[in-house]
Amino acid sequence: MGNVLELADVRKSFRPGFIPKKREVLTGVSFTVAAGEIFGYLGPNGAGKTTTIKCVLGLVFPDAGTVSLFGRSPLNPRSKDRLGFLPENPYFYDHLSGREFLDFYAQLSRVDKTERAGRIDRLLRLVGLERAAEQALRKYSRGMLQRIGLAQALINEPEFVILDEPLGGLDPLGRKEIRDIILGLRAAGRTVLFTSHILQDIEMICDRVAIIVGGRILSQGRLSDLVSEKILFTEITLAGVDDASLADFGDRLQTREGRTLLKVFDETRVQPLLDLVRERGGRIHALVPRTQTLEDIFVDTVARR
Amino acid sequence: MTILVIARHTFKEAVRDRILYLLLFFSSLSIILARVLAVLTVGDRVKVVKDVCLASIAFFGALMAILIGTGLVYKEIEKRTIFTLISKPLRRSEFLLGKYLGLVLTLAAMVAAMTVISLAVVFLHTFTLEIQMLPAVFFIFLELMLLTAVAVLFSCFSTPILSSLFALSFYLIGHFSWGLDTLIRKTPPGIGRTLLRVLDAILPDLENFNIKTEVVQNLPLPSGFGLGAAGYAVVYTAFVLLLAVLIFRRRDFV
């Protein structure tokens, strides 16, 4: 499948206020988003995630490098016909109701008048705001604004959706619902790029990720390629064996109410430990093998820099 | 068509602005007070009423154009609603021109309201509908269209307070720039006079739209005045809007 989005060596700097010195925000960002995938754009606060997205949307102009959206300039309205966008901490027109707001954006997206009402109803249902449809947006909570923002991003049935921190401000149930919507978009053949600093969300639903730190992409690829299946260590909670006998197996982390939490780094030592516990008539309460997570990679990438 | 969608939305947003109604209230007060003022005047009272009514429309209309014009575009940037708007298939120029058109519609509604009140006040004095005041209102409206374009231009790159100051300066300079003619005549030929002539060509001459005296005194208008003033308004407004679009097209929305 072709690429929906291509960024090549994008650089951007800003001049804060009257200070003549430029502050470099993006120092050569390159990545591609393929059609039909969920692409996670990951980075700590201030890493340049939102600036990258602004370059893609044509909200800021890169100093150097190229951005290609559906093979065209991001400023071309024909590219934007196929695009949906939800900003971080969205703010919309206070005086409009949810339905009026979606109608306004539907008109801007040139949605046919005959289709508009039906599509708005469908989207309000999708994001769970049917009951708040006639309510003014100034009365919406942050989570509700996030939901109506997602609805406006989908108003033109876009092929490519960019979501900037879409799960921020939502409760656990709301996050699951939005995650399901994103997965539903992929199932419908849409492409999604979303930024987050919540690693679990990205790990749960993304096909590929890029990690940006200090305006530079430090790591990118398929999640399965980035995250190793190798077991880093095994955490075992056991009882009935004295601490001295456990010293050879790994690091004892804590002992509480007769239970010892042991961290075993050598995978080959797990079976002998289990044998020892059985011999002594002890009990295994938990055995958790820890593989590498996206968080480990992220922390490692940020620390290496 | 997208321009019209933005214009309609801007109109709906602007007419909810409380400051607009505050200004409308004070302009109405000023128009009604014209009648009181007329009582205290020696001479043709009707002329005083008409003069104060037209001056009120011009002054409060200018305040409305400046205060709303400088705020609306800036607000879209400040509150970041522009992020989602620009992500739609909408050119920046369409957004800006739509905003401008919406503001002009708002001003048209406000000027219409002030005109109705003025005509009513004059009617109470003369018991005739003084529709000859309407051409003066029309040229005031042309001036306000130009002033709104200037306010929008400044709001493309500046804060509302600074933009208001700039637009107000434009308004004041526009009404006093005729004084340059006298200065040019009194300046000896040379670089000084040439510079003054350049300045005279660049600076707006908003007195081009002022036919209040002619209307109030029932004097004939200079020949070709209507077309000349309307042409001046169209060309100057188009130039200012073009400048605004050029600036807006290249600016970063951080």
Coordinates of C-alpha atoms in Angstrom, one line a residue:
Chain A
M1 CA 0.0 0.0 0.0
G2 CA 1.1 3.6 -0.7
N3 CA 2.0 6.2 1.7
V4 CA -0.6 8.7 2.9
L5 CA 2.0 11.0 4.5
E6 CA 5.6 11.5 3.9
L7 CA 7.9 13.8 5.8
A8 CA 11.5 14.2 4.7
D9 CA 14.1 16.1 6.8
V10 CA 11.6 18.6 8.1
R11 CA 13.1 21.4 10.1
K12 CA 11.4 24.2 12.0
S13 CA 12.6 26.9 14.3
F14 CA 10.8 29.7 16.1
R15 CA 12.0 33.0 17.3
P16 CA 10.4 33.5 20.7
G17 CA 9.3 37.1 21.2
F18 CA 11.9 39.7 20.4
I19 CA 14.9 37.4 21.2
P20 CA 17.0 37.3 18.0
K21 CA 18.2 33.7 18.7
K22 CA 16.1 31.0 17.0
R23 CA 14.8 28.0 19.0
E24 CA 15.0 24.8 16.9
V25 CA 11.9 22.7 17.5
L26 CA 12.3 20.2 14.6
T27 CA 15.8 19.2 13.5
G28 CA 15.3 17.0 10.5
V29 CA 12.1 14.9 11.1
S30 CA 11.5 12.1 8.5
F31 CA 8.9 9.4 8.6
T32 CA 6.1 7.9 6.5
V33 CA 2.6 6.8 7.3
A34 CA 1.3 4.0 5.2
A35 CA -2.3 3.6 4.1
G36 CA -4.5 1.6 6.5
E37 CA -2.2 1.6 9.5
I38 CA -2.4 3.2 13.0
F39 CA 0.8 5.1 13.4
G40 CA 1.8 6.2 16.9
Y41 CA 3.9 9.4 17.3
L42 CA 5.4 9.3 20.7
G43 CA 7.5 11.8 22.6
P44 CA 7.9 13.6 25.9
N45 CA 6.2 17.0 26.3
G46 CA 7.9 19.7 24.2
A47 CA 9.6 17.1 21.9
G48 CA 8.0 18.5 18.7
K49 CA 5.0 16.3 18.2
T50 CA 2.4 19.1 17.8
T51 CA 4.8 21.2 15.7
T52 CA 5.2 18.2 13.3
I53 CA 1.5 17.9 13.0
K54 CA 1.1 21.6 12.4
C55 CA 3.6 21.3 9.5
V56 CA 1.5 18.4 8.1
L57 CA -1.7 20.5 8.4
G58 CA -0.1 23.6 6.9
L59 CA -0.5 25.6 10.1
V60 CA 3.2 26.4 10.2
F61 CA 5.7 26.4 7.4
P62 CA 8.8 24.3 7.7
D63 CA 12.1 26.1 7.3
A64 CA 13.4 23.2 5.3
G65 CA 12.4 19.7 4.2
T66 CA 9.2 18.5 2.5
V67 CA 5.8 17.4 3.6
S68 CA 3.6 15.4 1.3
L69 CA 0.0 14.6 2.1
F70 CA -1.6 12.2 -0.4
G71 CA 1.2 13.1 -2.7
R72 CA 0.4 16.8 -2.6
S73 CA 1.2 19.9 -0.7
P74 CA -0.5 20.1 2.7
L75 CA -1.9 23.5 1.6
N76 CA -3.8 21.9 -1.3
P77 CA -7.6 21.8 -0.4
R78 CA -7.9 18.5 -2.3
S79 CA -5.5 16.9 0.3
K80 CA -7.6 18.3 3.1
D81 CA -10.7 16.9 1.6
R82 CA -9.5 13.5 2.7
L83 CA -8.2 14.5 6.1
G84 CA -9.6 14.8 9.6
F85 CA -7.9 16.4 12.6
L86 CA -8.5 16.6 16.3
P87 CA -6.2 19.1 18.1
E88 CA -4.8 18.7 21.6
N89 CA -7.1 20.3 24.3
P90 CA -9.7 21.3 21.7
Y91 CA -11.6 24.5 22.1
F92 CA -14.6 25.3 19.9
Y93 CA -17.1 28.0 19.5
D94 CA -18.8 28.5 22.9
H95 CA -22.1 29.8 21.5
L96 CA -22.8 26.8 19.2
S97 CA -24.6 23.6 20.3
G98 CA -22.9 20.3 19.5
R99 CA -25.2 19.8 16.5
E100 CA -24.8 23.4 15.2
F101 CA -21.0 23.0 15.5
L102 CA -20.9 19.8 13.5
D103 CA -23.2 21.3 10.9
F104 CA -20.8 24.3 10.5
Y105 CA -17.9 21.9 10.0
A106 CA -19.9 19.7 7.7
Q107 CA -20.6 22.8 5.5
L108 CA -16.9 23.7 5.5
S109 CA -16.1 20.1 4.5
R110 CA -18.7 20.5 1.6
V111 CA -20.9 17.6 2.9
D112 CA -24.0 17.5 0.8
K113 CA -27.0 19.1 2.5
T114 CA -29.1 15.9 2.1
E115 CA -26.5 13.8 3.9
R116 CA -25.6 16.3 6.6
A117 CA -28.3 15.6 9.2
G118 CA -27.9 11.8 9.0
R119 CA -24.2 11.9 9.3
I120 CA -24.3 14.3 12.3
D121 CA -26.7 12.0 14.1
R122 CA -24.5 9.0 13.3
L123 CA -21.4 10.7 14.6
L124 CA -23.1 12.0 17.7
R125 CA -24.1 8.4 18.5
L126 CA -20.6 7.2 17.7
V127 CA -19.0 9.5 20.3
G128 CA -21.8 9.1 22.8
L129 CA -23.1 12.7 22.7
E130 CA -26.7 12.2 21.4
R131 CA -28.1 13.5 24.6
A132 CA -25.9 16.6 24.7
A133 CA -26.4 17.4 21.0
E134 CA -28.6 20.5 21.7
Q135 CA -26.4 21.7 24.6
A136 CA -24.1 24.8 24.1
L137 CA -20.4 23.8 23.8
R138 CA -19.6 26.1 26.8
K139 CA -21.4 23.7 29.0
Y140 CA -19.4 20.7 27.8
S141 CA -16.8 19.1 30.0
R142 CA -13.2 18.5 28.8
G143 CA -14.0 14.9 27.9
M144 CA -17.1 15.9 26.0
L145 CA -15.1 18.5 24.0
Q146 CA -12.7 15.8 23.2
R147 CA -15.6 13.6 21.9
I148 CA -17.2 16.4 19.8
G149 CA -13.7 17.2 18.5
L150 CA -13.4 13.6 17.3
A151 CA -16.8 13.8 15.7
Q152 CA -15.8 17.0 13.7
A153 CA -12.6 15.2 12.7
L154 CA -14.7 12.4 11.1
I155 CA -17.4 14.7 9.6
N156 CA -16.0 14.4 6.1
E157 CA -15.5 10.6 6.4
P158 CA -11.7 11.1 6.0
E159 CA -9.3 8.5 4.7
F160 CA -6.6 9.8 7.0
V161 CA -7.2 11.0 10.6
I162 CA -4.7 12.9 12.7
L163 CA -5.4 12.9 16.4
D164 CA -3.3 14.9 18.8
E165 CA -3.4 13.4 22.2
P166 CA -7.0 12.1 21.7
L167 CA -7.2 10.3 25.0
G168 CA -6.2 13.2 27.2
G169 CA -8.9 14.3 29.6
L170 CA -10.9 11.1 29.3
D171 CA -11.9 8.7 32.1
P172 CA -10.8 5.0 31.7
L173 CA -14.2 4.1 30.1
G174 CA -14.0 7.0 27.7
R175 CA -10.5 6.1 26.7
K176 CA -11.6 2.6 25.9
E177 CA -14.4 3.9 23.8
I178 CA -12.1 6.2 21.8
R179 CA -9.6 3.4 21.4
D180 CA -12.4 1.3 20.0
I181 CA -13.3 4.0 17.6
I182 CA -9.7 4.3 16.4
L183 CA -9.6 0.5 15.9
G184 CA -12.9 0.7 14.1
L185 CA -11.4 3.3 11.8
R186 CA -8.5 0.9 10.9
A187 CA -11.0 -1.9 10.4
A188 CA -12.8 0.4 7.9
G189 CA -9.6 0.8 6.0
R190 CA -8.8 4.3 7.3
T191 CA -5.3 5.5 8.3
V192 CA -4.7 7.0 11.7
L193 CA -1.8 9.0 13.1
F194 CA -2.0 9.8 16.7
T195 CA 0.3 11.3 19.2
S196 CA 0.4 10.5 22.9
H197 CA 2.7 10.3 25.8
I198 CA 0.6 7.6 27.3
L199 CA 2.6 4.6 26.3
Q200 CA 0.0 1.9 27.1
D201 CA -2.4 3.5 24.6
I202 CA 0.1 3.4 21.8
E203 CA 1.3 -0.1 22.6
M204 CA -2.3 -1.3 22.6
I205 CA -3.4 -0.1 19.2
C206 CA -0.6 1.0 17.0
D207 CA 1.0 -0.9 14.2
R208 CA 4.1 1.3 13.9
V209 CA 5.6 4.0 16.1
A210 CA 8.1 6.8 15.9
I211 CA 9.7 8.2 18.9
I212 CA 10.6 11.9 18.8
V213 CA 12.9 13.5 21.4
G214 CA 14.2 17.1 21.2
G215 CA 12.9 17.6 17.7
R216 CA 14.6 14.5 16.2
I217 CA 13.2 11.0 15.5
L218 CA 15.3 8.7 17.5
S219 CA 13.6 5.4 16.8
Q220 CA 10.9 4.2 14.5
G221 CA 9.5 1.0 13.1
R222 CA 6.9 -1.8 13.6
L223 CA 6.1 -2.3 17.3
S224 CA 6.9 -6.0 17.0
D225 CA 10.4 -5.1 15.6
L226 CA 11.0 -2.5 18.3
V227 CA 9.8 -4.4 21.3
S228 CA 11.9 -7.5 21.9
E229 CA 10.1 -10.8 22.9
K230 CA 13.1 -11.6 25.1
I231 CA 12.3 -12.0 28.8
L232 CA 14.2 -9.4 30.7
F233 CA 13.5 -10.9 34.2
T234 CA 10.9 -12.9 36.1
E235 CA 9.2 -11.6 39.2
I236 CA 8.2 -14.5 41.5
T237 CA 6.2 -14.1 44.7
L238 CA 6.7 -17.2 47.0
A239 CA 6.3 -18.4 50.6
G240 CA 7.8 -21.2 52.7
V241 CA 11.5 -20.8 51.8
D242 CA 14.0 -18.9 54.0
D243 CA 15.7 -15.8 52.5
A244 CA 19.2 -17.3 52.8
S245 CA 18.3 -20.1 50.4
L246 CA 16.9 -17.7 47.9
A247 CA 20.1 -15.5 47.7
D248 CA 21.6 -17.6 44.8
F249 CA 18.5 -17.2 42.6
G250 CA 18.1 -13.5 42.3
D251 CA 17.4 -10.2 44.0
R252 CA 15.0 -10.2 46.9
L253 CA 12.9 -7.1 46.6
Q254 CA 10.7 -7.4 49.7
T255 CA 9.2 -9.8 52.3
R256 CA 5.8 -9.0 53.6
E257 CA 3.4 -11.2 55.5
G258 CA 5.5 -14.3 54.9
R259 CA 5.7 -13.7 51.2
T260 CA 8.9 -12.9 49.4
L261 CA 9.1 -11.1 46.1
L262 CA 12.1 -12.2 44.1
K263 CA 13.5 -10.8 40.8
V264 CA 15.2 -13.6 38.8
F265 CA 17.3 -12.3 35.9
D266 CA 18.6 -15.6 34.6
E267 CA 15.8 -17.5 32.9
T268 CA 17.5 -20.8 33.5
R269 CA 17.3 -20.3 37.3
V270 CA 13.5 -20.2 37.3
Q271 CA 12.9 -24.0 37.1
P272 CA 15.5 -24.8 39.8
L273 CA 13.8 -22.2 42.1
L274 CA 10.4 -23.8 41.5
D275 CA 11.8 -27.2 42.3
L276 CA 13.3 -25.8 45.6
V277 CA 10.0 -24.3 46.6
R278 CA 8.2 -27.6 46.0
E279 CA 10.9 -29.6 48.0
R280 CA 10.5 -27.3 50.9
G281 CA 6.8 -27.5 50.8
G282 CA 6.5 -23.8 50.0
R283 CA 4.0 -22.0 47.7
I284 CA 4.2 -20.0 44.5
H285 CA 1.8 -17.1 44.7
A286 CA 2.7 -15.3 41.4
L287 CA 5.2 -15.8 38.6
V288 CA 5.4 -12.9 36.1
P289 CA 7.9 -12.9 33.2
R290 CA 8.7 -9.3 32.2
T291 CA 9.4 -8.8 28.5
Q292 CA 10.5 -5.5 27.1
T293 CA 7.8 -2.9 26.8
L294 CA 7.4 0.3 24.7
E295 CA 8.0 2.1 28.0
D296 CA 11.4 0.5 28.4
I297 CA 12.3 1.5 24.8
F298 CA 11.0 5.0 25.4
V299 CA 12.8 5.5 28.7
D300 CA 16.0 4.0 27.2
T301 CA 15.7 6.2 24.1
V302 CA 15.2 9.4 26.1
A303 CA 18.0 8.5 28.5
R304 CA 20.5 7.6 25.7
R305 CA 20.0 11.1 24.3
Chain B
M1 CA -19.2 29.1 -1.2
T2 CA -16.9 28.4 1.7
I3 CA -16.5 32.2 2.1
L4 CA -20.2 32.5 2.6
V5 CA -20.2 29.7 5.3
I6 CA -17.5 31.5 7.2
A7 CA -19.3 34.9 6.7
R8 CA -22.6 33.5 8.0
H9 CA -20.9 32.0 11.0
T10 CA -18.9 35.2 11.7
F11 CA -22.1 37.2 11.5
K12 CA -23.8 34.9 14.0
E13 CA -20.8 35.1 16.3
A14 CA -20.4 38.9 16.1
V15 CA -24.1 39.7 16.7
R16 CA -23.7 37.9 20.1
D17 CA -20.9 40.3 21.1
R18 CA -22.1 42.4 24.1
I19 CA -19.8 45.3 23.2
L20 CA -21.8 45.7 20.0
Y21 CA -25.0 46.3 21.9
L22 CA -23.3 48.6 24.3
L23 CA -22.2 50.7 21.4
L24 CA -25.6 50.5 19.8
F25 CA -27.1 51.7 23.0
F26 CA -24.8 54.7 23.3
S27 CA -25.3 55.6 19.6
S28 CA -29.0 55.5 20.1
L29 CA -28.7 57.7 23.2
S30 CA -26.5 60.1 21.2
I31 CA -29.1 60.2 18.4
I32 CA -32.0 60.8 20.8
L33 CA -30.0 63.5 22.6
A34 CA -29.8 65.3 19.2
R35 CA -33.4 66.3 19.8
V36 CA -32.5 67.8 23.2
L37 CA -29.6 69.6 21.7
A38 CA -31.8 71.0 18.9
V39 CA -34.0 72.6 21.5
L40 CA -31.0 74.5 23.0
T41 CA -30.0 75.7 19.5
V42 CA -30.7 78.9 17.9
G43 CA -31.3 78.5 14.2
D44 CA -32.3 75.6 12.0
R45 CA -33.0 72.9 14.5
V46 CA -33.7 70.2 11.9
K47 CA -30.2 70.6 10.5
V48 CA -28.7 70.1 14.0
V49 CA -30.7 67.0 14.5
K50 CA -29.7 65.5 11.2
D51 CA -26.0 66.5 11.7
V52 CA -25.8 64.9 15.1
C53 CA -27.6 61.8 13.9
L54 CA -25.2 61.3 10.9
A55 CA -22.2 62.1 13.1
S56 CA -23.3 59.5 15.6
I57 CA -23.7 56.8 12.9
A58 CA -20.2 57.6 11.6
F59 CA -18.5 57.7 15.0
F60 CA -20.2 54.7 16.6
G61 CA -20.0 52.7 13.4
A62 CA -16.2 53.3 13.3
L63 CA -15.9 52.2 16.9
M64 CA -17.9 49.0 16.1
A65 CA -15.7 48.3 13.0
I66 CA -12.5 48.8 15.0
L67 CA -13.5 46.9 18.1
I68 CA -15.1 43.9 16.4
G69 CA -12.8 43.8 13.4
T70 CA -9.6 43.7 15.4
G71 CA -10.9 41.0 17.8
L72 CA -12.5 38.3 15.7
V73 CA -9.6 37.0 13.6
Y74 CA -7.3 37.3 16.6
K75 CA -9.7 35.3 18.7
E76 CA -9.7 32.5 16.2
I77 CA -5.9 32.3 16.5
E78 CA -5.7 32.9 20.2
K79 CA -8.3 30.3 21.1
R80 CA -6.9 27.9 18.4
T81 CA -10.2 27.3 16.7
I82 CA -8.3 28.2 13.5
F83 CA -6.4 24.8 13.9
T84 CA -9.5 22.8 13.0
L85 CA -10.7 25.3 10.5
I86 CA -7.5 25.3 8.5
S87 CA -7.5 21.5 8.6
K88 CA -10.7 21.6 6.5
P89 CA -10.6 22.1 2.7
L90 CA -10.5 25.9 3.2
R91 CA -7.9 28.3 1.9
R92 CA -6.5 30.8 4.3
S93 CA -7.7 33.6 1.9
E94 CA -11.2 32.2 2.0
F95 CA -11.2 32.2 5.8
L96 CA -10.0 35.8 6.0
L97 CA -12.4 37.1 3.3
G98 CA -15.2 35.1 4.9
K99 CA -14.4 36.8 8.2
Y100 CA -14.4 40.2 6.6
L101 CA -17.7 39.6 4.8
G102 CA -19.3 38.5 8.1
L103 CA -18.1 41.6 9.8
V104 CA -19.4 43.8 7.0
L105 CA -22.8 42.1 7.3
T106 CA -22.7 42.8 11.0
L107 CA -21.9 46.4 10.5
A108 CA -24.6 46.7 7.8
A109 CA -27.1 45.4 10.4
M110 CA -25.9 47.9 13.0
V111 CA -25.8 50.8 10.6
A112 CA -29.3 49.9 9.5
A113 CA -30.5 49.9 13.1
M114 CA -28.9 53.3 13.8
T115 CA -30.3 54.7 10.6
V116 CA -33.9 53.6 11.5
I117 CA -33.5 55.3 14.9
S118 CA -32.1 58.5 13.2
L119 CA -35.0 58.6 10.7
A120 CA -37.5 58.1 13.5
V121 CA -35.9 61.0 15.6
V122 CA -35.9 63.3 12.6
F123 CA -39.5 62.3 11.8
L124 CA -40.6 63.2 15.3
H125 CA -39.2 66.7 14.5
T126 CA -40.3 67.3 11.0
F127 CA -43.1 64.7 10.5
T128 CA -41.5 63.8 7.1
L129 CA -39.3 60.8 6.3
E130 CA -36.0 62.4 5.4
I131 CA -34.7 59.8 3.0
Q132 CA -32.2 62.3 1.6
M133 CA -30.1 61.3 4.6
L134 CA -29.6 57.8 3.1
P135 CA -26.9 58.7 0.6
A136 CA -24.8 60.1 3.5
V137 CA -25.3 56.9 5.4
F138 CA -24.3 54.9 2.3
F139 CA -21.0 56.7 2.1
I140 CA -20.5 56.3 5.9
F141 CA -21.0 52.6 5.3
L142 CA -18.4 52.6 2.5
E143 CA -15.9 54.2 4.9
L144 CA -16.7 51.6 7.6
M145 CA -16.1 48.8 5.0
L146 CA -12.6 50.3 4.4
L147 CA -12.0 50.7 8.2
T148 CA -13.1 47.1 8.8
A149 CA -10.6 45.9 6.2
V150 CA -7.9 47.9 8.0
A151 CA -8.9 46.4 11.3
V152 CA -8.7 42.9 9.9
L153 CA -5.3 43.6 8.3
F154 CA -3.8 44.7 11.6
S155 CA -5.5 41.8 13.5
C156 CA -3.6 39.4 11.2
F157 CA -0.3 40.1 12.9
S158 CA -1.1 42.1 16.1
T159 CA -3.0 41.9 19.4
P160 CA -6.5 43.4 19.6
I161 CA -5.2 46.4 21.7
L162 CA -2.4 47.3 19.3
S163 CA -4.7 46.6 16.2
S164 CA -7.3 48.9 17.7
L165 CA -4.8 51.7 18.2
F166 CA -3.4 51.2 14.7
A167 CA -6.9 51.2 13.2
L168 CA -8.0 54.2 15.2
S169 CA -4.8 56.1 14.0
F170 CA -5.8 55.2 10.5
Y171 CA -9.3 56.6 11.1
L172 CA -8.0 59.9 12.6
I173 CA -5.2 60.3 10.0
G174 CA -7.8 59.6 7.3
H175 CA -10.0 62.4 8.5
F176 CA -7.2 65.0 9.0
S177 CA -5.0 64.1 6.0
W178 CA -6.6 66.9 4.0
G179 CA -4.5 69.2 6.0
L180 CA -1.5 67.9 4.0
D181 CA -2.7 69.8 0.9
T182 CA -2.2 73.1 2.7
L183 CA 1.2 72.0 4.0
I184 CA 2.2 70.9 0.4
R185 CA 1.2 74.3 -0.9
K186 CA 3.2 76.1 1.7
T187 CA 6.3 73.9 1.4
P188 CA 8.9 75.2 -1.1
P189 CA 9.6 72.9 -4.1
G190 CA 12.2 70.2 -3.4
I191 CA 12.6 66.9 -1.6
G192 CA 10.3 68.0 1.3
R193 CA 7.4 68.7 -1.0
T194 CA 8.0 65.5 -3.0
L195 CA 8.0 63.5 0.2
L196 CA 4.8 65.2 1.4
R197 CA 3.2 64.4 -2.0
V198 CA 4.1 60.7 -1.6
L199 CA 2.7 60.8 1.9
D200 CA -0.5 62.4 0.6
A201 CA -0.8 59.7 -2.0
I202 CA -0.4 56.8 0.5
L203 CA -2.4 58.2 3.4
P204 CA -6.1 57.5 3.2
D205 CA -8.5 60.4 2.7
L206 CA -11.6 59.4 4.5
E207 CA -13.1 62.9 4.0
N208 CA -13.8 61.5 0.5
F209 CA -16.8 59.8 2.0
N210 CA -18.1 62.8 4.0
I211 CA -21.2 64.4 2.5
K212 CA -22.9 65.1 5.8
T213 CA -22.7 68.9 5.3
E214 CA -24.1 68.7 1.8
V215 CA -27.0 66.4 2.9
V216 CA -27.8 68.5 6.0
Q217 CA -27.6 71.8 4.2
N218 CA -29.3 70.5 1.1
L219 CA -26.4 71.5 -1.0
P220 CA -25.7 69.8 -4.4
L221 CA -23.0 67.2 -4.5
P222 CA -19.8 67.8 -6.5
S223 CA -20.2 66.3 -10.0
G224 CA -18.9 62.7 -10.2
F225 CA -18.7 62.5 -6.5
G226 CA -20.6 59.2 -6.1
L227 CA -18.6 57.2 -8.6
G228 CA -15.3 58.7 -7.4
A229 CA -15.9 58.0 -3.7
A230 CA -17.3 54.5 -4.4
G231 CA -14.3 53.7 -6.7
Y232 CA -11.9 55.0 -4.1
A233 CA -13.5 52.8 -1.4
V234 CA -13.5 49.7 -3.6
V235 CA -9.9 50.1 -4.7
Y236 CA -8.5 51.0 -1.3
T237 CA -10.5 48.2 0.5
A238 CA -9.4 45.7 -2.1
F239 CA -5.7 46.8 -1.7
V240 CA -5.9 46.5 2.1
L241 CA -7.6 43.1 1.9
L242 CA -5.0 41.9 -0.5
L243 CA -2.3 43.0 1.9
A244 CA -4.1 41.2 4.7
V245 CA -4.4 38.0 2.7
L246 CA -0.7 38.1 1.7
I247 CA 0.3 38.4 5.4
F248 CA -2.2 35.8 6.6
R249 CA -1.1 33.3 4.0
R250 CA 2.5 33.3 5.2
R251 CA 2.0 33.4 9.0
D252 CA 2.6 30.5 11.3
F253 CA -0.1 29.6 13.7
V254 CA 1.9 28.5 16.8

